[in-house]
Amino acid sequence: MRVPRQVVEARRLRLTELLQERGYLPISDLCDELGVSEATARRDLSALESEERITRTYGGALGEFNASFISFRERLREETEAKNAIARTAVSLIKPGMRVYLDAGTTAFSIAQELRRNLPEGLTVITNNLALIEPLGSLPSAKTILLGGQLLERQSVLLGDEAVRAAALQKIDLAFLGAQGMTAEGLWNSQRDIIRLQQAVMKRATLSFFCLDHSKLGHKAPEHLADWSSISALICDLSIPELRRSGILLKPGTLISPSSI
Amino acid sequence: MRVPRQVVEARRLRLTELLQERGYLPISDLCDELGVSEATARRDLSALESEERITRTYGGALGEFNASFISFRERLREETEAKNAIARTAVSLIKPGMRVYLDAGTTAFSIAQELRRNLPEGLTVITNNLALIEPLGSLPSAKTILLGGQLLERQSVLLGDEAVRAAALQKIDLAFLGAQGMTAEGLWNSQRDIIRLQQAVMKRATLSFFCLDHSKLGHKAPEHLADWSSISALICDLSIPELRRSGILLKPGTLISPSSI
DNA sequence: ATAGATATGACCGGGGTCAATCATTTACTC
DNA sequence: GAGTAAATGATTGACCCCGGTCATATCTAT
């Protein structure tokens, strides 16, 4: 028996919401909840999957727990090698008892993962990056401080005045920051709010390290973040000559490359 | 062929990490990644499931997105009816454009879910409760502000000086708070840090509502949180006479019961 | 060194899942 | 109002998943 389009749409919406809430549901549960036959439940799942609103699994389906987390995870897979190398380098710079800032982005996530393997004593991590809760929250011997701020829709990041204010109250030994691009003019990022927070952090940090992999070379973004003169060091899987070819001239000792550790 | 215990543990750790990263993995992929047979992969899954470190599904497994969320979800199932009624009552008190505080606990989570269904215009939600990110983060028309603070191990809550300081800077119209018990002497909670934050919030809030279901009646906890005289109202699925039987005497209008809406 | 415990992989029967097909009912369209 | 397209549920055969058992190999404790 054919049913109005609206009913179908409503049911599928309800299905996505159910999956968002519960994470995973086996087909039989879906049928119960929606009051339809298995066949229809399957058809709904196929439809929603082709729209990329859910993920099917054998025997059930997953809500796209957090659409942002997925794209985050995907980005995480790009340049894994370089990012891991940079993360190892970053962690090797941390001494026991330090207070360290990790900002948003996938490189910071790699650093957090590396910290799980190789954790200095008495570390305090300060961040605005909610994605780090997973890797860091379960470490008993590290303290994790989250800056306050406004939750960005579809991103797992805290920003805004609150975040800047909270950052200005922190004592930070090392800040590990990311950026979307680097050119001869310096470092670039896309959002004003992100840059405001990064600048507030840099002001409070004894040393500010920027962590960028080679894929960022030559890219420009809408907003200028920092000059090369204002950063403590660049952690990057490129050599001095390679950087120079793009017009980036660094003072000696300002480049830390993963191979050198 | 038996293998050292350490190897098994290492593989299982790797498995949980894989699942944490990728969210869902079918068994066959797990075998490839870990280089073991299907049987062993299954055994690992069973072991990790009994430790509640992952969630099995038919045909694969899920990482425990957040281990704490699960026990949280389980608590959520207790007294669902009462909590939902309280949540609906709470939401009915919210007017468009208000700034509302939700604290930790499952009742606040119910309120957040109710807000998804029934969202006042221009709402701002302020919270220290990370579990609310899921339901609230994806609402485009509401603003969510997270207080800063120290991440509590295995709890999805932010506490400490930072949180108190951040709360003291907020403008709050309505605060919806929870507690672990209520007796004639007032409201009780277990942790000092939680109470400090709740008191800071109460100081900043125009109205403070405490939301407790009937199961909290007569329970005492280590720390005294508030007298009955200091709260704006109690939202509770109990009647005045029922409360009086436990020695709780409320001024008229101080009890808001779900049935009365 | 020996015995017992434990991890592993292969195999199998039972049962669940999936996609395709078909008949039926009902909503849309002209 | 008639025809067409869409949605649904039932069925079916192929495929896949699961837990158990068993033989085997290796670690560990005595």
mmCIF file with all atom_site columns, N, CA and C (backbone and C1' of nucleotides) in Angstrom, chain B residues 1-4 27 42-43 56-60, chain D residues 16-22 24-28:
data_model
loop_
_atom_site.group_PDB
_atom_site.id
_atom_site.type_symbol
_atom_site.label_atom_id
_atom_site.label_alt_id
_atom_site.label_comp_id
_atom_site.label_asym_id
_atom_site.label_entity_id
_atom_site.label_seq_id
_atom_site.pdbx_PDB_ins_code
_atom_site.Cartn_x
_atom_site.Cartn_y
_atom_site.Cartn_z
_atom_site.occupancy
_atom_site.B_iso_or_equiv
_atom_site.pdbx_formal_charge
_atom_site.auth_seq_id
_atom_site.auth_comp_id
_atom_site.auth_asym_id
_atom_site.auth_atom_id
_atom_site.pdbx_PDB_model_num
ATOM 1   N N     . MET B 1 1  ? 48.966 -22.212 18.824 1.00 0.00 ? 1  MET B N     1
ATOM 2   C CA    . MET B 1 1  ? 50.236 -21.864 19.451 1.00 0.00 ? 1  MET B CA    1
ATOM 3   C C     . MET B 1 1  ? 50.051 -20.723 20.425 1.00 0.00 ? 1  MET B C     1
ATOM 4   N N     . ARG B 1 2  ? 50.335 -21.026 21.651 1.00 0.00 ? 2  ARG B N     1
ATOM 5   C CA    . ARG B 1 2  ? 50.188 -19.998 22.671 1.00 0.00 ? 2  ARG B CA    1
ATOM 6   C C     . ARG B 1 2  ? 51.151 -18.861 22.401 1.00 0.00 ? 2  ARG B C     1
ATOM 7   N N     . VAL B 1 3  ? 50.768 -17.713 22.863 1.00 0.00 ? 3  VAL B N     1
ATOM 8   C CA    . VAL B 1 3  ? 51.520 -16.500 22.586 1.00 0.00 ? 3  VAL B CA    1
ATOM 9   C C     . VAL B 1 3  ? 51.637 -15.723 23.892 1.00 0.00 ? 3  VAL B C     1
ATOM 10  N N     . PRO B 1 4  ? 52.713 -14.972 24.096 1.00 0.00 ? 4  PRO B N     1
ATOM 11  C CA    . PRO B 1 4  ? 52.860 -14.282 25.383 1.00 0.00 ? 4  PRO B CA    1
ATOM 12  C C     . PRO B 1 4  ? 51.669 -13.388 25.685 1.00 0.00 ? 4  PRO B C     1
ATOM 13  N N     . ILE B 1 27 ? 34.308 -7.580  11.048 1.00 0.00 ? 27 ILE B N     1
ATOM 14  C CA    . ILE B 1 27 ? 35.281 -8.570  11.510 1.00 0.00 ? 27 ILE B CA    1
ATOM 15  C C     . ILE B 1 27 ? 36.393 -8.801  10.494 1.00 0.00 ? 27 ILE B C     1
ATOM 16  N N     . ARG B 1 42 ? 37.328 -12.678 17.076 1.00 0.00 ? 42 ARG B N     1
ATOM 17  C CA    . ARG B 1 42 ? 36.098 -12.792 17.861 1.00 0.00 ? 42 ARG B CA    1
ATOM 18  C C     . ARG B 1 42 ? 36.386 -12.915 19.344 1.00 0.00 ? 42 ARG B C     1
ATOM 19  N N     . ARG B 1 43 ? 37.383 -13.732 19.655 1.00 0.00 ? 43 ARG B N     1
ATOM 20  C CA    . ARG B 1 43 ? 37.711 -13.902 21.076 1.00 0.00 ? 43 ARG B CA    1
ATOM 21  C C     . ARG B 1 43 ? 38.139 -12.570 21.686 1.00 0.00 ? 43 ARG B C     1
ATOM 22  N N     . ARG B 1 56 ? 29.988 -4.666  20.833 1.00 0.00 ? 56 ARG B N     1
ATOM 23  C CA    . ARG B 1 56 ? 29.908 -5.544  19.672 1.00 0.00 ? 56 ARG B CA    1
ATOM 24  C C     . ARG B 1 56 ? 28.616 -5.299  18.920 1.00 0.00 ? 56 ARG B C     1
ATOM 25  N N     . THR B 1 57 ? 28.693 -5.505  17.633 1.00 0.00 ? 57 THR B N     1
ATOM 26  C CA    . THR B 1 57 ? 27.488 -5.460  16.812 1.00 0.00 ? 57 THR B CA    1
ATOM 27  C C     . THR B 1 57 ? 27.501 -6.737  15.991 1.00 0.00 ? 57 THR B C     1
ATOM 28  N N     . TYR B 1 58 ? 26.383 -7.027  15.396 1.00 0.00 ? 58 TYR B N     1
ATOM 29  C CA    . TYR B 1 58 ? 26.357 -8.208  14.530 1.00 0.00 ? 58 TYR B CA    1
ATOM 30  C C     . TYR B 1 58 ? 27.209 -7.896  13.314 1.00 0.00 ? 58 TYR B C     1
ATOM 31  N N     . GLY B 1 59 ? 28.290 -8.628  13.161 1.00 0.00 ? 59 GLY B N     1
ATOM 32  C CA    . GLY B 1 59 ? 29.137 -8.427  11.995 1.00 0.00 ? 59 GLY B CA    1
ATOM 33  C C     . GLY B 1 59 ? 30.315 -7.512  12.214 1.00 0.00 ? 59 GLY B C     1
ATOM 34  N N     . GLY B 1 60 ? 30.485 -7.009  13.408 1.00 0.00 ? 60 GLY B N     1
ATOM 35  C CA    . GLY B 1 60 ? 31.612 -6.117  13.638 1.00 0.00 ? 60 GLY B CA    1
ATOM 36  C C     . GLY B 1 60 ? 31.622 -5.599  15.058 1.00 0.00 ? 60 GLY B C     1
ATOM 37  P P     . DC  D 2 16 ? 29.509 -14.253 1.204  1.00 0.00 ? 16 DC  D P     1
ATOM 38  O "O5'" . DC  D 2 16 ? 29.192 -13.913 2.719  1.00 0.00 ? 16 DC  D "O5'" 1
ATOM 39  C "C5'" . DC  D 2 16 ? 28.353 -12.812 3.030  1.00 0.00 ? 16 DC  D "C5'" 1
ATOM 40  C "C4'" . DC  D 2 16 ? 28.046 -12.817 4.503  1.00 0.00 ? 16 DC  D "C4'" 1
ATOM 41  C "C3'" . DC  D 2 16 ? 29.273 -13.052 5.395  1.00 0.00 ? 16 DC  D "C3'" 1
ATOM 42  O "O3'" . DC  D 2 16 ? 29.294 -12.047 6.380  1.00 0.00 ? 16 DC  D "O3'" 1
ATOM 43  C "C1'" . DC  D 2 16 ? 27.524 -14.564 5.962  1.00 0.00 ? 16 DC  D "C1'" 1
ATOM 44  P P     . DC  D 2 17 ? 30.543 -11.927 7.344  1.00 0.00 ? 17 DC  D P     1
ATOM 45  O "O5'" . DC  D 2 17 ? 29.868 -12.246 8.753  1.00 0.00 ? 17 DC  D "O5'" 1
ATOM 46  C "C5'" . DC  D 2 17 ? 28.629 -11.630 9.088  1.00 0.00 ? 17 DC  D "C5'" 1
ATOM 47  C "C4'" . DC  D 2 17 ? 28.091 -12.244 10.352 1.00 0.00 ? 17 DC  D "C4'" 1
ATOM 48  C "C3'" . DC  D 2 17 ? 29.147 -12.429 11.439 1.00 0.00 ? 17 DC  D "C3'" 1
ATOM 49  O "O3'" . DC  D 2 17 ? 28.632 -11.966 12.660 1.00 0.00 ? 17 DC  D "O3'" 1
ATOM 50  C "C1'" . DC  D 2 17 ? 28.053 -14.488 10.987 1.00 0.00 ? 17 DC  D "C1'" 1
ATOM 51  P P     . DC  D 2 18 ? 29.539 -11.899 13.923 1.00 0.00 ? 18 DC  D P     1
ATOM 52  O "O5'" . DC  D 2 18 ? 29.142 -13.214 14.705 1.00 0.00 ? 18 DC  D "O5'" 1
ATOM 53  C "C5'" . DC  D 2 18 ? 27.803 -13.360 15.153 1.00 0.00 ? 18 DC  D "C5'" 1
ATOM 54  C "C4'" . DC  D 2 18 ? 27.640 -14.689 15.849 1.00 0.00 ? 18 DC  D "C4'" 1
ATOM 55  C "C3'" . DC  D 2 18 ? 28.735 -14.973 16.884 1.00 0.00 ? 18 DC  D "C3'" 1
ATOM 56  O "O3'" . DC  D 2 18 ? 28.138 -15.170 18.145 1.00 0.00 ? 18 DC  D "O3'" 1
ATOM 57  C "C1'" . DC  D 2 18 ? 28.417 -16.828 15.404 1.00 0.00 ? 18 DC  D "C1'" 1
ATOM 58  P P     . DG  D 2 19 ? 29.047 -14.948 19.446 1.00 0.00 ? 19 DG  D P     1
ATOM 59  O "O5'" . DG  D 2 19 ? 29.005 -16.390 20.117 1.00 0.00 ? 19 DG  D "O5'" 1
ATOM 60  C "C5'" . DG  D 2 19 ? 27.789 -17.109 20.175 1.00 0.00 ? 19 DG  D "C5'" 1
ATOM 61  C "C4'" . DG  D 2 19 ? 28.067 -18.594 20.211 1.00 0.00 ? 19 DG  D "C4'" 1
ATOM 62  C "C3'" . DG  D 2 19 ? 29.156 -19.000 21.208 1.00 0.00 ? 19 DG  D "C3'" 1
ATOM 63  O "O3'" . DG  D 2 19 ? 28.635 -19.984 22.084 1.00 0.00 ? 19 DG  D "O3'" 1
ATOM 64  C "C1'" . DG  D 2 19 ? 29.596 -19.918 19.042 1.00 0.00 ? 19 DG  D "C1'" 1
ATOM 65  P P     . DG  D 2 20 ? 29.510 -20.588 23.249 1.00 0.00 ? 20 DG  D P     1
ATOM 66  O "O5'" . DG  D 2 20 ? 29.863 -22.038 22.710 1.00 0.00 ? 20 DG  D "O5'" 1
ATOM 67  C "C5'" . DG  D 2 20 ? 28.842 -22.824 22.112 1.00 0.00 ? 20 DG  D "C5'" 1
ATOM 68  C "C4'" . DG  D 2 20 ? 29.451 -24.075 21.518 1.00 0.00 ? 20 DG  D "C4'" 1
ATOM 69  C "C3'" . DG  D 2 20 ? 30.585 -24.668 22.362 1.00 0.00 ? 20 DG  D "C3'" 1
ATOM 70  O "O3'" . DG  D 2 20 ? 30.280 -26.022 22.704 1.00 0.00 ? 20 DG  D "O3'" 1
ATOM 71  C "C1'" . DG  D 2 20 ? 31.284 -24.358 20.080 1.00 0.00 ? 20 DG  D "C1'" 1
ATOM 72  P P     . DT  D 2 21 ? 31.314 -26.856 23.619 1.00 0.00 ? 21 DT  D P     1
ATOM 73  O "O5'" . DT  D 2 21 ? 32.158 -27.693 22.575 1.00 0.00 ? 21 DT  D "O5'" 1
ATOM 74  C "C5'" . DT  D 2 21 ? 31.504 -28.287 21.444 1.00 0.00 ? 21 DT  D "C5'" 1
ATOM 75  C "C4'" . DT  D 2 21 ? 32.550 -28.926 20.545 1.00 0.00 ? 21 DT  D "C4'" 1
ATOM 76  C "C3'" . DT  D 2 21 ? 33.703 -29.582 21.315 1.00 0.00 ? 21 DT  D "C3'" 1
ATOM 77  O "O3'" . DT  D 2 21 ? 33.955 -30.885 20.782 1.00 0.00 ? 21 DT  D "O3'" 1
ATOM 78  C "C1'" . DT  D 2 21 ? 34.553 -28.063 19.717 1.00 0.00 ? 21 DT  D "C1'" 1
ATOM 79  P P     . DC  D 2 22 ? 34.924 -31.896 21.557 1.00 0.00 ? 22 DC  D P     1
ATOM 80  O "O5'" . DC  D 2 22 ? 36.235 -31.885 20.654 1.00 0.00 ? 22 DC  D "O5'" 1
ATOM 81  C "C5'" . DC  D 2 22 ? 36.114 -31.958 19.237 1.00 0.00 ? 22 DC  D "C5'" 1
ATOM 82  C "C4'" . DC  D 2 22 ? 37.463 -31.691 18.584 1.00 0.00 ? 22 DC  D "C4'" 1
ATOM 83  C "C3'" . DC  D 2 22 ? 38.660 -32.231 19.379 1.00 0.00 ? 22 DC  D "C3'" 1
ATOM 84  O "O3'" . DC  D 2 22 ? 39.531 -32.938 18.513 1.00 0.00 ? 22 DC  D "O3'" 1
ATOM 85  C "C1'" . DC  D 2 22 ? 38.977 -29.955 18.845 1.00 0.00 ? 22 DC  D "C1'" 1
ATOM 86  P P     . DT  D 2 24 ? 46.822 -32.999 16.326 1.00 0.00 ? 24 DT  D P     1
ATOM 87  O "O5'" . DT  D 2 24 ? 47.527 -31.587 16.563 1.00 0.00 ? 24 DT  D "O5'" 1
ATOM 88  C "C5'" . DT  D 2 24 ? 47.267 -30.530 15.660 1.00 0.00 ? 24 DT  D "C5'" 1
ATOM 89  C "C4'" . DT  D 2 24 ? 47.981 -29.280 16.134 1.00 0.00 ? 24 DT  D "C4'" 1
ATOM 90  C "C3'" . DT  D 2 24 ? 49.363 -29.526 16.745 1.00 0.00 ? 24 DT  D "C3'" 1
ATOM 91  O "O3'" . DT  D 2 24 ? 50.297 -28.660 16.135 1.00 0.00 ? 24 DT  D "O3'" 1
ATOM 92  C "C1'" . DT  D 2 24 ? 48.072 -28.142 18.142 1.00 0.00 ? 24 DT  D "C1'" 1
ATOM 93  P P     . DA  D 2 25 ? 51.901 -28.966 16.261 1.00 0.00 ? 25 DA  D P     1
ATOM 94  O "O5'" . DA  D 2 25 ? 52.410 -27.554 16.781 1.00 0.00 ? 25 DA  D "O5'" 1
ATOM 95  C "C5'" . DA  D 2 25 ? 51.851 -26.363 16.255 1.00 0.00 ? 25 DA  D "C5'" 1
ATOM 96  C "C4'" . DA  D 2 25 ? 52.000 -25.252 17.270 1.00 0.00 ? 25 DA  D "C4'" 1
ATOM 97  C "C3'" . DA  D 2 25 ? 53.374 -25.195 17.947 1.00 0.00 ? 25 DA  D "C3'" 1
ATOM 98  O "O3'" . DA  D 2 25 ? 53.813 -23.853 17.967 1.00 0.00 ? 25 DA  D "O3'" 1
ATOM 99  C "C1'" . DA  D 2 25 ? 51.671 -25.256 19.578 1.00 0.00 ? 25 DA  D "C1'" 1
ATOM 100 P P     . DT  D 2 26 ? 55.343 -23.491 18.112 1.00 0.00 ? 26 DT  D P     1
ATOM 101 O "O5'" . DT  D 2 26 ? 55.375 -22.655 19.457 1.00 0.00 ? 26 DT  D "O5'" 1
ATOM 102 C "C5'" . DT  D 2 26 ? 54.551 -21.505 19.576 1.00 0.00 ? 26 DT  D "C5'" 1
ATOM 103 C "C4'" . DT  D 2 26 ? 54.230 -21.258 21.025 1.00 0.00 ? 26 DT  D "C4'" 1
ATOM 104 C "C3'" . DT  D 2 26 ? 55.447 -21.100 21.946 1.00 0.00 ? 26 DT  D "C3'" 1
ATOM 105 O "O3'" . DT  D 2 26 ? 55.367 -19.836 22.538 1.00 0.00 ? 26 DT  D "O3'" 1
ATOM 106 C "C1'" . DT  D 2 26 ? 53.766 -22.401 22.939 1.00 0.00 ? 26 DT  D "C1'" 1
ATOM 107 P P     . DC  D 2 27 ? 56.692 -19.082 23.056 1.00 0.00 ? 27 DC  D P     1
ATOM 108 O "O5'" . DC  D 2 27 ? 56.255 -18.666 24.539 1.00 0.00 ? 27 DC  D "O5'" 1
ATOM 109 C "C5'" . DC  D 2 27 ? 55.111 -17.847 24.707 1.00 0.00 ? 27 DC  D "C5'" 1
ATOM 110 C "C4'" . DC  D 2 27 ? 54.403 -18.216 25.993 1.00 0.00 ? 27 DC  D "C4'" 1
ATOM 111 C "C3'" . DC  D 2 27 ? 55.223 -17.940 27.263 1.00 0.00 ? 27 DC  D "C3'" 1
ATOM 112 O "O3'" . DC  D 2 27 ? 54.472 -17.095 28.114 1.00 0.00 ? 27 DC  D "O3'" 1
ATOM 113 C "C1'" . DC  D 2 27 ? 54.231 -20.109 27.306 1.00 0.00 ? 27 DC  D "C1'" 1
ATOM 114 P P     . DT  D 2 28 ? 55.225 -16.370 29.331 1.00 0.00 ? 28 DT  D P     1
ATOM 115 O "O5'" . DT  D 2 28 ? 54.889 -17.333 30.559 1.00 0.00 ? 28 DT  D "O5'" 1
ATOM 116 C "C5'" . DT  D 2 28 ? 53.531 -17.572 30.902 1.00 0.00 ? 28 DT  D "C5'" 1
ATOM 117 C "C4'" . DT  D 2 28 ? 53.449 -18.532 32.058 1.00 0.00 ? 28 DT  D "C4'" 1
ATOM 118 C "C3'" . DT  D 2 28 ? 54.434 -18.261 33.205 1.00 0.00 ? 28 DT  D "C3'" 1
ATOM 119 O "O3'" . DT  D 2 28 ? 53.754 -18.482 34.416 1.00 0.00 ? 28 DT  D "O3'" 1
ATOM 120 C "C1'" . DT  D 2 28 ? 54.658 -20.468 32.477 1.00 0.00 ? 28 DT  D "C1'" 1
#
